[in-house]
mmCIF file of C-alpha atoms in Angstrom:
data_model
loop_
_atom_site.group_PDB
_atom_site.id
_atom_site.type_symbol
_atom_site.label_atom_id
_atom_site.label_comp_id
_atom_site.label_asym_id
_atom_site.label_seq_id
_atom_site.Cartn_x
_atom_site.Cartn_y
_atom_site.Cartn_z
ATOM 1 C CA MET A 401 63.530 -65.685 -11.674
ATOM 2 C CA ALA A 402 62.490 -67.369 -14.694
ATOM 3 C CA ASN A 403 65.065 -67.121 -17.626
ATOM 4 C CA ALA A 404 64.751 -65.599 -20.857
ATOM 5 C CA PRO A 405 63.891 -68.219 -22.777
ATOM 6 C CA GLU A 406 61.388 -69.637 -20.643
ATOM 7 C CA LEU A 407 59.475 -66.442 -20.475
ATOM 8 C CA ILE A 408 59.863 -66.218 -24.359
ATOM 9 C CA ALA A 409 58.715 -69.782 -25.053
ATOM 10 C CA THR A 410 55.470 -68.607 -22.630
ATOM 11 C CA LEU A 411 54.978 -65.439 -24.678
ATOM 12 C CA LEU A 412 55.761 -67.204 -28.011
ATOM 13 C CA SER A 413 53.489 -70.731 -26.964
ATOM 14 C CA HIS A 414 50.529 -68.516 -25.972
ATOM 15 C CA ALA A 415 49.890 -65.869 -27.859
ATOM 16 C CA ARG A 416 46.850 -65.880 -29.883
ATOM 17 C CA VAL A 417 48.358 -63.916 -33.178
ATOM 18 C CA PRO A 418 51.516 -64.872 -35.099
ATOM 19 C CA LEU A 419 54.424 -63.671 -33.605
ATOM 20 C CA THR A 420 57.858 -62.782 -35.349
ATOM 21 C CA PRO A 421 60.252 -64.205 -33.058
ATOM 22 C CA PRO A 422 63.038 -61.967 -31.265
ATOM 23 C CA THR A 423 66.224 -61.114 -33.053
ATOM 24 C CA ASP A 424 67.338 -60.499 -29.143
ATOM 25 C CA ASP A 425 66.609 -62.983 -27.014
ATOM 26 C CA ALA A 426 68.888 -61.130 -24.018
ATOM 27 C CA ALA A 427 67.601 -58.002 -25.039
ATOM 28 C CA LEU A 428 63.407 -59.516 -24.896
ATOM 29 C CA GLU A 429 64.183 -60.908 -21.408
ATOM 30 C CA SER A 430 65.697 -57.886 -20.234
ATOM 31 C CA LEU A 431 61.871 -56.154 -21.667
ATOM 32 C CA LEU A 432 59.960 -58.447 -19.951
ATOM 33 C CA THR A 433 61.759 -58.918 -16.570
ATOM 34 C CA ARG A 434 61.304 -54.918 -16.281
ATOM 35 C CA ALA A 435 58.038 -55.195 -17.065
ATOM 36 C CA TRP A 436 57.211 -57.634 -14.652
ATOM 37 C CA GLU A 437 59.075 -56.209 -12.102
ATOM 38 C CA ALA A 438 57.759 -52.337 -12.733
ATOM 39 C CA SER A 439 54.031 -53.459 -12.337
ATOM 40 C CA ARG A 440 54.575 -55.755 -9.554
ATOM 41 C CA ALA A 441 56.590 -52.833 -7.399
ATOM 42 C CA GLN A 442 53.449 -50.581 -8.475
ATOM 43 C CA TRP A 443 51.137 -53.149 -6.517
ATOM 44 C CA ASN A 444 53.442 -53.996 -4.147
ATOM 45 C CA THR A 445 50.815 -55.983 -2.516
ATOM 46 C CA VAL A 446 49.695 -58.146 -5.505
ATOM 47 C CA THR A 447 52.380 -61.119 -6.760
ATOM 48 C CA ILE A 448 51.948 -62.983 -9.080
ATOM 49 C CA ASP A 449 54.519 -65.119 -11.210
ATOM 50 C CA ALA A 450 56.502 -63.446 -14.368
ATOM 51 C CA GLU A 451 55.117 -66.640 -16.029
ATOM 52 C CA VAL A 452 51.226 -65.978 -15.269
ATOM 53 C CA PHE A 453 52.132 -62.384 -16.244
ATOM 54 C CA VAL A 454 53.856 -63.060 -19.505
ATOM 55 C CA ARG A 455 51.051 -65.365 -20.386
ATOM 56 C CA HIS A 456 48.472 -63.208 -19.434
ATOM 57 C CA LEU A 457 50.030 -60.488 -21.753
ATOM 58 C CA ALA A 458 50.776 -63.457 -24.526
ATOM 59 C CA GLU A 459 47.221 -63.854 -24.585
ATOM 60 C CA ARG A 460 46.243 -60.129 -25.540
ATOM 61 C CA PHE A 461 48.580 -59.272 -27.779
ATOM 62 C CA PRO A 462 46.803 -57.063 -30.384
ATOM 63 C CA GLU A 463 46.988 -58.442 -34.550
ATOM 64 C CA ALA A 464 49.811 -56.184 -35.703
ATOM 65 C CA ARG A 465 51.687 -55.932 -39.169
ATOM 66 C CA PRO A 466 53.448 -58.840 -40.847
ATOM 67 C CA GLY A 467 56.847 -58.488 -39.587
ATOM 68 C CA ALA A 468 56.048 -56.060 -36.555
ATOM 69 C CA SER A 469 58.613 -56.643 -33.609
ATOM 70 C CA ILE A 470 57.317 -57.794 -30.075
ATOM 71 C CA GLU A 471 58.564 -54.918 -28.722
ATOM 72 C CA SER A 472 56.556 -52.832 -30.673
ATOM 73 C CA LEU A 473 53.878 -54.499 -29.604
ATOM 74 C CA ILE A 474 54.118 -54.205 -25.790
ATOM 75 C CA GLU A 475 54.891 -50.666 -25.743
ATOM 76 C CA PRO A 476 51.849 -48.814 -25.961
ATOM 77 C CA LEU A 477 50.422 -51.407 -23.757
ATOM 78 C CA SER A 478 49.368 -50.470 -19.450
ATOM 79 C CA LEU A 479 51.504 -52.959 -17.728
ATOM 80 C CA PRO A 480 50.939 -52.548 -14.392
ATOM 81 C CA GLU A 481 47.291 -52.022 -14.773
ATOM 82 C CA LEU A 482 46.977 -55.185 -16.982
ATOM 83 C CA TYR A 483 49.407 -57.136 -14.322
ATOM 84 C CA LEU A 484 46.462 -55.883 -11.653
ATOM 85 C CA ALA A 485 43.481 -57.106 -13.563
ATOM 86 C CA CYS A 486 45.029 -60.520 -14.442
ATOM 87 C CA ALA A 487 45.793 -60.990 -10.120
ATOM 88 C CA CYS A 488 41.751 -59.514 -10.253
ATOM 89 C CA GLY A 489 41.049 -62.425 -12.564
ATOM 90 C CA GLN A 490 42.784 -64.535 -10.097
ATOM 91 C CA GLY A 491 40.109 -63.886 -7.548
ATOM 92 C CA GLN A 492 43.320 -62.672 -5.489
ATOM 93 C CA PRO A 493 42.227 -60.327 -2.094
ATOM 94 C CA ALA A 494 45.161 -57.989 -2.203
ATOM 95 C CA ALA A 495 44.703 -57.493 -6.171
ATOM 96 C CA VAL A 496 40.271 -56.961 -5.826
ATOM 97 C CA GLU A 497 41.340 -55.041 -2.680
ATOM 98 C CA ALA A 498 43.236 -52.482 -4.765
ATOM 99 C CA PHE A 499 41.314 -52.690 -7.629
ATOM 100 C CA GLU A 500 38.001 -51.287 -5.709
ATOM 101 C CA GLN A 501 39.962 -48.860 -4.210
ATOM 102 C CA HIS A 502 41.754 -47.437 -7.531
ATOM 103 C CA TYR A 503 38.825 -47.658 -10.085
ATOM 104 C CA LEU A 504 35.124 -49.052 -8.706
ATOM 105 C CA ALA A 505 35.158 -46.519 -6.028
ATOM 106 C CA LYS A 506 35.425 -44.140 -8.632
ATOM 107 C CA LEU A 507 32.711 -45.086 -10.545
ATOM 108 C CA LEU A 508 29.898 -43.103 -8.590
ATOM 109 C CA GLY A 509 31.126 -39.873 -9.888
ATOM 110 C CA MET A 510 31.718 -40.675 -13.358
ATOM 111 C CA LEU A 511 28.514 -41.894 -13.561
ATOM 112 C CA ALA A 512 27.104 -38.899 -12.755
ATOM 113 C CA TYR A 513 26.620 -37.324 -15.914
ATOM 114 C CA LEU A 514 24.069 -39.992 -16.958
ATOM 115 C CA LYS A 515 21.718 -38.060 -14.379
ATOM 116 C CA GLN A 516 20.161 -41.122 -13.336
ATOM 117 C CA PRO A 517 18.443 -41.672 -9.643
ATOM 118 C CA SER A 518 20.987 -42.288 -7.086
ATOM 119 C CA ALA A 519 19.971 -45.462 -6.623
ATOM 120 C CA ALA A 520 20.372 -46.715 -10.543
ATOM 121 C CA VAL A 521 23.602 -45.588 -10.348
ATOM 122 C CA ASP A 522 24.237 -47.735 -7.099
ATOM 123 C CA ASP A 523 22.481 -50.616 -9.087
ATOM 124 C CA VAL A 524 25.055 -49.843 -12.058
ATOM 125 C CA CYS A 525 27.941 -49.813 -9.576
ATOM 126 C CA GLN A 526 27.365 -52.993 -7.873
ATOM 127 C CA LEU A 527 26.218 -54.865 -11.174
ATOM 128 C CA ALA A 528 29.318 -53.358 -12.560
ATOM 129 C CA ARG A 529 31.663 -54.897 -9.793
ATOM 130 C CA VAL A 530 29.885 -58.404 -10.303
ATOM 131 C CA LYS A 531 30.348 -58.730 -14.172
ATOM 132 C CA LEU A 532 34.244 -57.402 -13.800
ATOM 133 C CA LEU A 533 34.833 -59.407 -10.314
ATOM 134 C CA VAL A 534 32.581 -62.738 -9.497
ATOM 135 C CA ARG A 535 33.353 -65.542 -11.440
ATOM 136 C CA THR A 536 29.657 -67.549 -13.008
ATOM 137 C CA PRO A 537 28.951 -70.815 -13.887
ATOM 138 C CA ASP A 538 28.990 -69.819 -17.380
ATOM 139 C CA SER A 539 31.592 -67.225 -17.460
ATOM 140 C CA GLU A 540 34.975 -65.837 -16.944
ATOM 141 C CA PRO A 541 35.071 -62.437 -14.832
ATOM 142 C CA ARG A 542 35.291 -60.450 -16.929
ATOM 143 C CA ILE A 543 37.837 -57.997 -15.845
ATOM 144 C CA ASN A 544 40.073 -60.787 -18.158
ATOM 145 C CA ASP A 545 38.793 -59.015 -21.332
ATOM 146 C CA TYR A 546 41.214 -56.058 -20.358
ATOM 147 C CA THR A 547 43.736 -56.323 -22.797
ATOM 148 C CA GLY A 548 45.763 -53.710 -21.683
ATOM 149 C CA ARG A 549 45.136 -50.879 -25.054
ATOM 150 C CA GLY A 550 44.106 -48.284 -23.381
ATOM 151 C CA ALA A 551 43.733 -46.967 -19.363
ATOM 152 C CA LEU A 552 42.161 -49.772 -17.358
ATOM 153 C CA LEU A 553 39.693 -46.818 -15.421
ATOM 154 C CA SER A 554 38.235 -45.468 -18.672
ATOM 155 C CA TRP A 555 38.336 -49.044 -19.853
ATOM 156 C CA VAL A 556 36.029 -50.219 -16.241
ATOM 157 C CA ARG A 557 33.531 -46.391 -17.015
ATOM 158 C CA VAL A 558 32.849 -47.934 -20.510
ATOM 159 C CA THR A 559 31.691 -51.338 -19.249
ATOM 160 C CA ALA A 560 29.439 -49.373 -16.636
ATOM 161 C CA VAL A 561 28.301 -46.872 -19.099
ATOM 162 C CA ARG A 562 27.347 -50.084 -21.318
ATOM 163 C CA ILE A 563 25.636 -51.772 -18.144
ATOM 164 C CA ALA A 564 23.677 -48.832 -17.848
ATOM 165 C CA LEU A 565 22.347 -48.890 -21.140
ATOM 166 C CA LYS A 566 21.144 -52.184 -20.713
ATOM 167 C CA LEU A 567 19.134 -51.829 -17.300
ATOM 168 C CA GLN A 568 17.667 -48.700 -19.453
ATOM 169 C CA ALA A 569 16.574 -50.921 -22.265
ATOM 170 C CA ALA A 570 14.930 -53.316 -20.113
ATOM 171 C CA ASP A 571 13.085 -50.387 -17.880
ATOM 172 C CA LYS A 572 11.440 -49.308 -21.117
ATOM 173 C CA PRO A 573 8.222 -50.948 -22.562
ATOM 174 C CA SER A 574 9.008 -53.515 -24.644
ATOM 175 C CA PRO A 575 6.744 -56.705 -25.986
ATOM 176 C CA ASP A 576 5.487 -59.139 -23.632
ATOM 177 C CA ASP A 577 8.667 -61.412 -24.106
ATOM 178 C CA ASP A 578 8.947 -61.192 -20.548
ATOM 179 C CA VAL A 579 6.535 -63.603 -19.328
ATOM 180 C CA ALA A 580 6.066 -65.242 -22.419
ATOM 181 C CA GLU A 581 7.739 -68.253 -21.114
ATOM 182 C CA VAL A 582 5.326 -68.663 -18.287
ATOM 183 C CA LEU A 583 2.459 -68.407 -20.901
ATOM 184 C CA ASP A 584 4.089 -70.920 -23.153
ATOM 185 C CA ALA A 585 4.610 -73.446 -20.155
ATOM 186 C CA LEU A 586 0.969 -73.615 -19.518
ATOM 187 C CA PRO A 587 -0.602 -76.792 -21.048
ATOM 188 C CA ALA A 588 -1.205 -76.913 -24.323
ATOM 189 C CA PRO A 589 -5.225 -76.688 -26.116
ATOM 190 C CA GLY A 590 -7.064 -79.294 -24.943
ATOM 191 C CA VAL A 591 -5.230 -80.762 -21.277
ATOM 192 C CA ASP A 592 -7.788 -78.420 -19.454
ATOM 193 C CA ALA A 593 -10.273 -76.408 -21.247
ATOM 194 C CA GLU A 594 -10.377 -73.811 -18.851
ATOM 195 C CA LEU A 595 -6.598 -73.214 -18.244
ATOM 196 C CA ASP A 596 -6.180 -72.630 -22.086
ATOM 197 C CA LEU A 597 -9.257 -69.856 -21.792
ATOM 198 C CA ILE A 598 -7.419 -68.595 -19.592
ATOM 199 C CA LYS A 599 -4.516 -68.466 -21.446
ATOM 200 C CA GLN A 600 -5.864 -66.974 -24.536
ATOM 201 C CA ARG A 601 -8.203 -64.245 -22.662
ATOM 202 C CA HIS A 602 -6.426 -63.487 -19.978
ATOM 203 C CA GLN A 603 -2.716 -62.826 -21.433
ATOM 204 C CA THR A 604 -2.648 -59.240 -20.549
ATOM 205 C CA GLU A 605 -4.332 -59.103 -17.123
ATOM 206 C CA LEU A 606 -1.434 -61.674 -16.135
ATOM 207 C CA ARG A 607 1.747 -59.582 -17.842
ATOM 208 C CA GLN A 608 0.555 -56.686 -16.168
ATOM 209 C CA ALA A 609 -0.018 -58.375 -13.115
ATOM 210 C CA LEU A 610 3.388 -59.890 -12.528
ATOM 211 C CA ARG A 611 5.099 -56.196 -13.546
ATOM 212 C CA GLU A 612 3.374 -54.789 -10.732
ATOM 213 C CA ALA A 613 4.083 -57.135 -8.387
ATOM 214 C CA PHE A 614 8.108 -56.817 -9.677
ATOM 215 C CA ALA A 615 7.267 -53.111 -9.421
ATOM 216 C CA THR A 616 6.360 -53.205 -5.274
ATOM 217 C CA LEU A 617 10.080 -54.101 -4.380
ATOM 218 C CA ALA A 618 12.522 -51.697 -3.490
ATOM 219 C CA SER A 619 15.755 -51.037 -5.880
ATOM 220 C CA ASP A 620 17.717 -53.430 -3.633
ATOM 221 C CA GLU A 621 15.879 -56.464 -4.217
ATOM 222 C CA ARG A 622 15.613 -55.969 -7.619
ATOM 223 C CA HIS A 623 18.887 -55.854 -7.442
ATOM 224 C CA LEU A 624 19.459 -58.499 -5.841
ATOM 225 C CA LEU A 625 16.999 -61.503 -7.640
ATOM 226 C CA ARG A 626 18.876 -60.191 -10.438
ATOM 227 C CA LEU A 627 22.224 -61.292 -9.101
ATOM 228 C CA TYR A 628 20.576 -64.342 -7.612
ATOM 229 C CA PHE A 629 18.124 -65.366 -10.816
ATOM 230 C CA VAL A 630 19.827 -63.372 -13.687
ATOM 231 C CA ASP A 631 23.592 -63.622 -12.935
ATOM 232 C CA ARG A 632 23.183 -67.162 -11.174
ATOM 233 C CA LEU A 633 25.327 -66.247 -8.331
ATOM 234 C CA SER A 634 24.606 -68.532 -5.366
ATOM 235 C CA THR A 635 23.716 -67.562 -2.039
ATOM 236 C CA THR A 636 26.868 -68.499 -0.305
ATOM 237 C CA GLU A 637 28.518 -65.993 -3.653
ATOM 238 C CA LEU A 638 25.981 -63.792 -2.354
ATOM 239 C CA GLY A 639 26.863 -63.233 1.309
ATOM 240 C CA ALA A 640 30.220 -62.735 0.573
ATOM 241 C CA LEU A 641 29.115 -60.233 -2.208
ATOM 242 C CA LEU A 642 27.347 -58.615 0.520
ATOM 243 C CA ARG A 643 28.931 -59.000 3.763
ATOM 244 C CA VAL A 644 26.486 -60.523 5.187
ATOM 245 C CA ASN A 645 25.769 -64.837 6.250
ATOM 246 C CA GLN A 646 24.284 -67.093 3.374
ATOM 247 C CA SER A 647 20.938 -67.667 5.615
ATOM 248 C CA THR A 648 20.722 -63.945 5.458
ATOM 249 C CA VAL A 649 20.902 -63.921 1.804
ATOM 250 C CA SER A 650 18.775 -67.074 1.449
ATOM 251 C CA ARG A 651 16.249 -65.465 3.582
ATOM 252 C CA TRP A 652 16.106 -61.909 1.585
ATOM 253 C CA VAL A 653 15.709 -63.877 -1.844
ATOM 254 C CA LYS A 654 12.874 -66.134 -0.108
ATOM 255 C CA SER A 655 10.825 -63.190 0.871
ATOM 256 C CA ALA A 656 11.263 -61.153 -2.375
ATOM 257 C CA ARG A 657 10.283 -63.672 -4.349
ATOM 258 C CA GLN A 658 7.359 -64.880 -2.039
ATOM 259 C CA ARG A 659 6.220 -60.983 -2.181
ATOM 260 C CA ILE A 660 6.141 -61.188 -5.921
ATOM 261 C CA TYR A 661 4.172 -64.467 -6.266
ATOM 262 C CA GLU A 662 1.629 -63.368 -3.746
ATOM 263 C CA GLU A 663 1.389 -59.992 -5.335
ATOM 264 C CA THR A 664 0.809 -61.141 -7.904
ATOM 265 C CA ARG A 665 -1.756 -63.880 -7.202
ATOM 266 C CA ARG A 666 -3.635 -60.606 -5.464
ATOM 267 C CA ARG A 667 -4.050 -58.919 -8.573
ATOM 268 C CA LEU A 668 -5.273 -61.776 -10.777
ATOM 269 C CA LEU A 669 -7.623 -62.215 -8.713
ATOM 270 C CA ALA A 670 -9.003 -59.295 -8.180
ATOM 271 C CA ARG A 671 -9.244 -59.021 -12.265
ATOM 272 C CA LEU A 672 -10.285 -62.711 -13.191
ATOM 273 C CA ASN A 673 -14.040 -63.383 -13.540
ATOM 274 C CA LEU A 674 -13.081 -67.129 -12.867
ATOM 275 C CA SER A 675 -14.686 -69.610 -10.370
ATOM 276 C CA ALA A 676 -12.531 -70.525 -7.536
ATOM 277 C CA GLY A 677 -11.834 -73.829 -8.659
ATOM 278 C CA GLY A 678 -10.000 -72.421 -12.090
ATOM 279 C CA PHE A 679 -8.306 -69.706 -10.158
ATOM 280 C CA GLU A 680 -6.810 -72.649 -8.062
ATOM 281 C CA SER A 681 -5.789 -74.838 -10.787
ATOM 282 C CA PHE A 682 -4.589 -71.942 -12.759
ATOM 283 C CA LEU A 683 -2.297 -70.640 -10.021
ATOM 284 C CA ALA A 684 -1.138 -74.598 -9.416
ATOM 285 C CA VAL A 685 0.593 -74.101 -13.357
ATOM 286 C CA LEU A 686 1.582 -70.649 -12.371
ATOM 287 C CA ASP A 687 3.328 -71.919 -9.178
ATOM 288 C CA SER A 688 4.914 -74.689 -10.980
ATOM 289 C CA GLN A 689 6.684 -72.242 -13.717
ATOM 290 C CA PHE A 690 7.057 -69.059 -11.486
ATOM 291 C CA ASP A 691 11.182 -69.549 -11.008
ATOM 292 C CA VAL A 692 11.258 -70.042 -14.248
ATOM 293 C CA SER A 693 10.313 -66.229 -15.452
ATOM 294 C CA MET A 694 12.329 -64.243 -13.296
ATOM 295 C CA SER A 695 15.291 -63.766 -15.545
ATOM 296 C CA GLN A 696 12.793 -62.886 -18.360
ATOM 297 C CA LEU A 697 11.134 -60.558 -15.849
ATOM 298 C CA PHE A 698 13.863 -58.704 -15.177
ATOM 299 C CA GLY A 699 14.419 -57.883 -19.140
ATOM 300 C CA GLU A 700 17.742 -60.292 -19.695
ATOM 301 C CA GLU A 701 18.745 -62.180 -22.326
ATOM 302 C CA GLU A 702 20.524 -64.858 -20.384
ATOM 303 C CA ARG A 703 18.098 -68.073 -20.229
ATOM 304 C CA GLN A 704 19.083 -69.955 -16.582
ATOM 305 C CA PRO A 705 18.432 -73.157 -16.094
ATOM 306 C CA ASP A 706 15.631 -74.559 -13.608
ATOM 307 C CA GLY A 707 18.360 -76.191 -11.359
ATOM 308 C CA ALA A 708 19.510 -72.376 -10.134
ATOM 309 C CA MET A 709 16.055 -71.576 -8.813
ATOM 310 C CA MET A 710 15.216 -71.295 -5.578
ATOM 311 C CA LYS A 711 11.836 -73.279 -5.046
ATOM 312 C CA ARG A 712 9.116 -71.340 -3.546
#
């Protein structure tokens, strides 16, 4: 077990707010040791070192009035739940299993008051799990944002509600930002007269066709594409999340994307009065830029690099 000076040094060196040095090292040692041991006892299948836990604790200390003791900052924290969150952030399977059993499993019932369709609530729960537990190329698991102030279950519920509100907003009619990137990627005026004419005259038809094509997918397919294109989870990560083979996820993504493309093409062909050659030229440009539009079509704010996209 780490001795008192080591734990205190960890606490003071990793705190992101100024801390008043302890007047009694032995008392603080006892407090930190008891906090670690009690937290470990509550989650007896989850093990993290005392120094790791104290560092995690220190990095989440709240702002305090000058002269406030370290003991007074620690006392109101939910330390066992902070311990579990720390282990989940490290990706420990036992911790993730405990978090799913004691927290995520309760989300479905806790979100019933939102009065949303069951499929929508399922989407929210799945997205909450990903946001909270999965590390992406751009971000750490959001469980690391939990500071121990307040109950972890309440914090998880608030996180899920925010996701639900964001999804609701994304489903509402909005300005035509969702396909703006596709349209902007078309050649500039003068490069191809017919393509420029299409861009000027048929923006409404293109946007509508893309939206209608997405609407033909089942909710689980839209959820899959959101995880793949917006959250940038690899097919390997998705396979682990959905408990299927990576090749199966690749097939699902490719199939859903292809159906969106073909449905968009079919609807545009029925609506646009263009020559066969002009229409095929337009589709060639649309095809080359199709993956770029995926995240915008989901109404998400995140911008994904082309390297993460799957080519048709």
